[in-house]
């Protein structure tokens, strides 16, 4: 009888000691389960983002496109970043975007060689035509590219720049480069200098890309846009998708190439591009 009484407390003690670890083990698994759930829920959110890098003059156009696309696909977050000419090269090769739009061909090639861009997705989005401009509200004896010899002060970008090279090619094509070069205004380093010089010099004219002319419409009037009869080899903006882009990138990339979006680009001074035939 005494042995039985001694055994009962011992059995009870062992039973209680077995209960503790079982409860602790159950509690320890709960935080692991919650962490796993968090990983599962955040991944789809990142897949609903499209990051796009565009030239600075296209910024306003893409804000409008972003608004329109939100109506069509409210669950997709379009994040637009812009870059000025001097920044585009560096940003293009740094990655961090799903879609790149630029006229900087060397930057595109370098980004492709670095494995950032998918070469098979490269397409022409639109053209950035040359524009002949004068000071806002001023009178000019020049009414078109062919009549530049009526002006003795012409602001052109230097050779070695996209704008400067395009300007020379255009005037070479119509046989006017010799005259333009002889009367080109000094100390012009870039498009900003052209805007400032022409807007403050009555009687002068300048050559800009259409997007720059549109962006500076408060200072300049556009006299004429160079169609294919002036400059067949227009400067074009390429659109290309990045490798490892989000799953919602492709539908958006197709959308921004539609006629609806091209009309928005035109409001920023760009032009529709059609293979072998430029439409302005």
Short mmCIF file of C-alpha atoms in Angstrom, two decimals:
data_model
loop_
_atom_site.label_atom_id
_atom_site.label_comp_id
_atom_site.label_asym_id
_atom_site.label_seq_id
_atom_site.Cartn_x
_atom_site.Cartn_y
_atom_site.Cartn_z
CA UNK A 1 0.00 0.00 0.00
CA UNK A 2 2.79 2.44 0.85
CA UNK A 3 4.59 1.56 -2.42
CA UNK A 4 1.43 2.38 -4.39
CA UNK A 5 1.09 5.75 -2.69
CA UNK A 6 4.73 6.60 -3.47
CA UNK A 7 4.34 5.67 -7.16
CA UNK A 8 1.26 7.86 -7.73
CA UNK A 9 3.07 11.22 -7.10
CA UNK A 10 5.97 10.07 -9.25
CA UNK A 11 3.70 9.20 -12.19
CA UNK A 12 1.88 12.52 -11.85
CA UNK A 13 5.20 14.41 -11.87
CA UNK A 14 6.39 12.66 -15.04
CA UNK A 15 3.08 13.33 -16.79
CA UNK A 16 3.25 17.02 -15.98
CA UNK A 17 6.84 17.30 -17.20
CA UNK A 18 5.77 15.85 -20.60
CA UNK A 19 3.01 18.43 -21.06
CA UNK A 20 5.37 21.47 -20.97
CA UNK A 21 7.52 20.78 -24.07
CA UNK A 22 4.46 19.84 -26.15
CA UNK A 23 2.86 23.24 -25.50
CA UNK A 24 6.10 25.13 -26.20
CA UNK A 25 6.61 23.34 -29.51
CA UNK A 26 3.10 24.25 -30.64
CA UNK A 27 3.62 27.94 -29.81
CA UNK A 28 6.98 28.08 -31.61
CA UNK A 29 5.48 27.04 -34.93
CA UNK A 30 2.99 29.94 -35.04
CA UNK A 31 5.48 32.78 -35.82
CA UNK A 32 7.05 30.69 -38.62
CA UNK A 33 3.62 30.23 -40.17
CA UNK A 34 2.94 34.00 -39.99
CA UNK A 35 6.29 34.85 -41.62
CA UNK A 36 5.60 32.47 -44.46
CA UNK A 37 2.21 34.11 -44.99
CA UNK A 38 3.85 37.55 -45.20
CA UNK A 39 6.23 36.44 -47.95
CA UNK A 40 3.36 35.01 -49.93
CA UNK A 41 1.23 38.16 -49.77
CA UNK A 42 3.93 40.75 -50.62
CA UNK A 43 5.24 39.05 -53.77
CA UNK A 44 2.12 39.59 -55.93
CA UNK A 45 2.09 43.28 -54.99
CA UNK A 46 5.55 43.84 -56.51
CA UNK A 47 4.39 42.04 -59.65
CA UNK A 48 1.71 44.71 -60.17
CA UNK A 49 4.24 47.52 -60.63
CA UNK A 50 5.65 48.74 -63.96
CA UNK A 51 8.66 51.08 -63.73
CA UNK A 52 9.34 53.08 -66.88
CA UNK A 53 12.21 55.46 -67.70
CA UNK A 54 11.48 58.13 -70.34
CA UNK A 55 13.11 61.34 -71.64
CA UNK A 56 12.25 64.42 -69.61
CA UNK A 57 10.11 66.00 -72.40
CA UNK A 58 7.88 62.90 -72.29
CA UNK A 59 7.14 63.25 -68.58
CA UNK A 60 3.80 65.06 -68.92
CA UNK A 61 2.64 62.70 -71.66
CA UNK A 62 3.27 59.67 -69.50
CA UNK A 63 1.51 61.15 -66.50
CA UNK A 64 -1.57 61.41 -68.73
CA UNK A 65 -1.05 57.87 -70.03
CA UNK A 66 -0.69 56.67 -66.45
CA UNK A 67 -4.07 58.20 -65.57
CA UNK A 68 -5.74 56.60 -68.59
CA UNK A 69 -4.24 53.18 -67.90
CA UNK A 70 -5.41 53.28 -64.28
CA UNK A 71 -8.98 53.27 -65.62
CA UNK A 72 -8.29 50.20 -67.78
CA UNK A 73 -6.16 48.34 -65.22
CA UNK A 74 -6.78 49.81 -61.76
CA UNK A 75 -4.66 47.15 -60.05
CA UNK A 76 -1.46 48.08 -61.90
CA UNK A 77 0.85 50.78 -60.49
CA UNK A 78 2.74 52.67 -63.23
CA UNK A 79 5.83 54.44 -61.87
CA UNK A 80 7.30 57.02 -64.28
CA UNK A 81 10.88 58.30 -64.01
CA UNK A 82 12.38 60.90 -66.34
CA UNK A 83 15.93 61.80 -67.34
CA UNK A 84 17.44 64.77 -69.14
CA UNK A 85 19.82 64.09 -72.04
CA UNK A 86 22.97 64.18 -69.91
CA UNK A 87 21.51 61.72 -67.38
CA UNK A 88 19.85 59.23 -69.73
CA UNK A 89 23.01 57.31 -70.60
CA UNK A 90 23.87 56.58 -66.98
CA UNK A 91 20.32 55.72 -65.96
CA UNK A 92 19.82 53.47 -68.98
CA UNK A 93 22.74 51.24 -68.03
CA UNK A 94 21.98 51.23 -64.30
CA UNK A 95 18.76 49.22 -64.65
CA UNK A 96 15.95 49.34 -62.10
CA UNK A 97 13.16 49.78 -64.65
CA UNK A 98 10.86 47.49 -66.65
CA UNK A 99 10.65 49.62 -69.82
CA UNK A 100 13.11 52.09 -71.31
CA UNK A 101 12.25 54.76 -73.89
CA UNK A 102 15.10 56.81 -75.35
CA UNK A 103 16.76 58.06 -78.53
CA UNK A 104 20.18 57.37 -76.99
CA UNK A 105 21.29 54.43 -79.14
CA UNK A 106 24.73 53.98 -77.49
CA UNK A 107 23.06 53.72 -74.07
CA UNK A 108 20.63 51.11 -75.39
CA UNK A 109 23.45 49.03 -76.87
CA UNK A 110 25.48 49.20 -73.66
CA UNK A 111 22.48 48.23 -71.53
CA UNK A 112 21.80 45.30 -73.86
CA UNK A 113 25.40 44.13 -73.67
CA UNK A 114 25.20 44.30 -69.87
CA UNK A 115 22.20 41.98 -69.94
CA UNK A 116 19.76 44.63 -68.70
CA UNK A 117 17.56 44.86 -71.80
CA UNK A 118 15.82 42.23 -73.91
CA UNK A 119 17.00 42.86 -77.49
CA UNK A 120 14.06 40.99 -79.00
CA UNK A 121 11.57 43.58 -77.67
CA UNK A 122 13.17 46.70 -79.21
CA UNK A 123 10.82 48.74 -81.40
CA UNK A 124 10.46 52.31 -82.69
CA UNK A 125 7.88 54.20 -80.63
CA UNK A 126 7.73 57.60 -82.34
CA UNK A 127 9.84 60.30 -84.00
CA UNK A 128 11.21 63.55 -82.62
CA UNK A 129 11.19 65.78 -85.72
CA UNK A 130 13.29 68.89 -86.24
CA UNK A 131 11.54 72.21 -85.65
CA UNK A 132 12.44 75.63 -87.04
CA UNK A 133 11.74 78.23 -84.33
CA UNK A 134 11.75 81.98 -83.72
CA UNK A 135 11.18 84.24 -80.71
CA UNK A 136 7.64 84.25 -79.36
CA UNK A 137 5.49 86.81 -81.18
CA UNK A 138 8.35 88.03 -83.39
CA UNK A 139 8.39 88.60 -87.15
CA UNK A 140 10.62 86.50 -89.39
CA UNK A 141 11.48 86.49 -93.06
CA UNK A 142 11.93 82.72 -92.85
CA UNK A 143 8.80 80.62 -93.38
CA UNK A 144 10.37 77.21 -93.90
CA UNK A 145 13.58 75.19 -93.86
CA UNK A 146 14.16 75.82 -97.57
CA UNK A 147 14.13 79.59 -96.98
CA UNK A 148 16.77 79.82 -94.23
CA UNK A 149 18.92 81.96 -96.54
CA UNK A 150 16.54 84.80 -95.71
CA UNK A 151 18.06 84.87 -92.21
CA UNK A 152 21.60 85.84 -91.21
CA UNK A 153 21.44 84.61 -87.61
CA UNK A 154 20.78 80.90 -87.12
CA UNK A 155 21.25 79.03 -83.84
CA UNK A 156 22.24 75.40 -84.30
CA UNK A 157 23.59 72.78 -81.90
CA UNK A 158 27.24 71.72 -82.26
CA UNK A 159 28.37 68.65 -84.18
CA UNK A 160 28.76 65.55 -82.05
CA UNK A 161 25.38 66.03 -80.37
CA UNK A 162 22.18 64.29 -81.47
CA UNK A 163 20.55 67.63 -82.32
CA UNK A 164 23.63 69.06 -84.04
CA UNK A 165 24.19 65.98 -86.19
CA UNK A 166 20.51 65.78 -87.16
CA UNK A 167 20.51 69.48 -88.09
CA UNK A 168 23.51 69.09 -90.37
CA UNK A 169 22.05 65.99 -92.04
CA UNK A 170 18.76 67.78 -92.72
CA UNK A 171 20.36 70.87 -94.27
CA UNK A 172 22.84 68.72 -96.18
CA UNK A 173 19.87 66.90 -97.68
CA UNK A 174 18.36 70.11 -99.07
CA UNK A 175 21.74 71.65 -99.97
CA UNK A 176 21.64 74.44 -97.39
CA UNK A 177 24.22 73.36 -94.80
CA UNK A 178 27.04 75.49 -96.23
CA UNK A 179 24.99 78.66 -95.74
CA UNK A 180 23.62 77.63 -92.33
CA UNK A 181 27.10 76.83 -91.07
CA UNK A 182 28.44 80.19 -92.29
CA UNK A 183 25.85 82.22 -90.36
CA UNK A 184 25.49 80.00 -87.29
CA UNK A 185 25.53 81.96 -84.05
CA UNK A 186 28.51 81.48 -81.68
CA UNK A 187 28.58 80.00 -78.19
CA UNK A 188 25.73 77.54 -78.76
CA UNK A 189 26.44 74.43 -76.71
CA UNK A 190 23.05 72.73 -76.47
CA UNK A 191 19.28 73.10 -76.91
CA UNK A 192 18.98 75.29 -73.81
CA UNK A 193 21.41 77.78 -75.33
CA UNK A 194 19.38 77.78 -78.56
CA UNK A 195 16.18 78.57 -76.64
CA UNK A 196 17.81 81.41 -74.69
CA UNK A 197 19.60 82.88 -77.71
CA UNK A 198 16.69 82.82 -80.16
CA UNK A 199 14.13 84.05 -77.61
CA UNK A 200 16.33 87.08 -76.84
CA UNK A 201 17.56 87.85 -80.37
CA UNK A 202 14.94 89.42 -82.69
CA UNK A 203 15.22 88.26 -86.30
CA UNK A 204 17.09 85.06 -85.48
CA UNK A 205 15.89 81.49 -85.96
CA UNK A 206 17.00 78.20 -84.45
CA UNK A 207 16.70 74.46 -84.91
CA UNK A 208 15.37 72.27 -82.09
CA UNK A 209 13.77 68.89 -81.75
CA UNK A 210 9.98 69.13 -81.82
CA UNK A 211 9.73 68.05 -78.19
CA UNK A 212 12.03 70.88 -77.06
CA UNK A 213 10.16 73.42 -79.17
CA UNK A 214 6.86 72.33 -77.63
CA UNK A 215 8.24 72.45 -74.11
CA UNK A 216 9.43 76.04 -74.67
CA UNK A 217 6.28 77.28 -76.39
CA UNK A 218 6.08 80.13 -73.87
CA UNK A 219 9.31 81.57 -75.35
CA UNK A 220 9.28 80.34 -78.93
CA UNK A 221 7.00 80.00 -81.95
CA UNK A 222 7.41 77.06 -84.29
CA UNK A 223 7.77 78.16 -87.90
CA UNK A 224 7.91 74.72 -89.50
CA UNK A 225 8.40 71.02 -88.79
CA UNK A 226 10.81 69.04 -90.99
CA UNK A 227 8.84 66.41 -92.86
CA UNK A 228 10.38 63.52 -94.78
CA UNK A 229 11.05 65.72 -97.81
CA UNK A 230 13.47 67.72 -95.60
CA UNK A 231 14.90 64.99 -93.43
CA UNK A 232 14.09 61.35 -94.37
CA UNK A 233 16.20 59.87 -91.55
CA UNK A 234 14.29 61.24 -88.57
CA UNK A 235 15.51 60.84 -85.02
CA UNK A 236 13.38 58.14 -83.41
CA UNK A 237 12.72 57.04 -79.87
CA UNK A 238 13.10 53.34 -79.18
CA UNK A 239 11.06 51.36 -76.69
CA UNK A 240 12.58 48.24 -75.16
CA UNK A 241 11.69 45.93 -72.29
CA UNK A 242 14.11 44.99 -69.53
CA UNK A 243 15.01 41.43 -68.70
CA UNK A 244 13.38 40.27 -65.44
CA UNK A 245 10.53 42.75 -65.93
CA UNK A 246 7.29 42.32 -63.99
CA UNK A 247 4.50 40.11 -65.32
CA UNK A 248 2.26 43.13 -66.04
CA UNK A 249 4.87 44.90 -68.18
CA UNK A 250 3.99 43.37 -71.56
CA UNK A 251 0.31 44.52 -71.63
CA UNK A 252 1.37 48.06 -70.69
CA UNK A 253 4.12 48.03 -73.31
CA UNK A 254 1.56 47.12 -75.96
CA UNK A 255 -0.81 49.84 -74.73
CA UNK A 256 1.72 52.69 -75.01
CA UNK A 257 2.23 51.85 -78.69
CA UNK A 258 -1.44 52.35 -79.58
CA UNK A 259 -2.78 55.23 -81.69
CA UNK A 260 -4.44 56.63 -78.59
CA UNK A 261 -1.06 57.08 -76.91
CA UNK A 262 0.67 58.37 -80.06
CA UNK A 263 -1.82 61.27 -80.07
CA UNK A 264 -0.69 62.09 -76.54
CA UNK A 265 2.98 62.06 -77.63
CA UNK A 266 2.11 64.47 -80.44
CA UNK A 267 0.83 66.95 -77.85
CA UNK A 268 4.40 66.99 -76.48
CA UNK A 269 5.95 67.71 -79.88
CA UNK A 270 6.68 64.16 -81.02
CA UNK A 271 5.39 62.65 -84.25
CA UNK A 272 3.97 59.37 -85.45
CA UNK A 273 6.48 57.06 -87.06
CA UNK A 274 5.44 54.76 -89.90
CA UNK A 275 7.96 52.44 -91.55
CA UNK A 276 9.34 54.04 -94.74
CA UNK A 277 6.91 56.94 -94.43
CA UNK A 278 6.92 59.57 -91.70
CA UNK A 279 3.58 61.19 -91.00
CA UNK A 280 3.35 64.71 -89.55
#
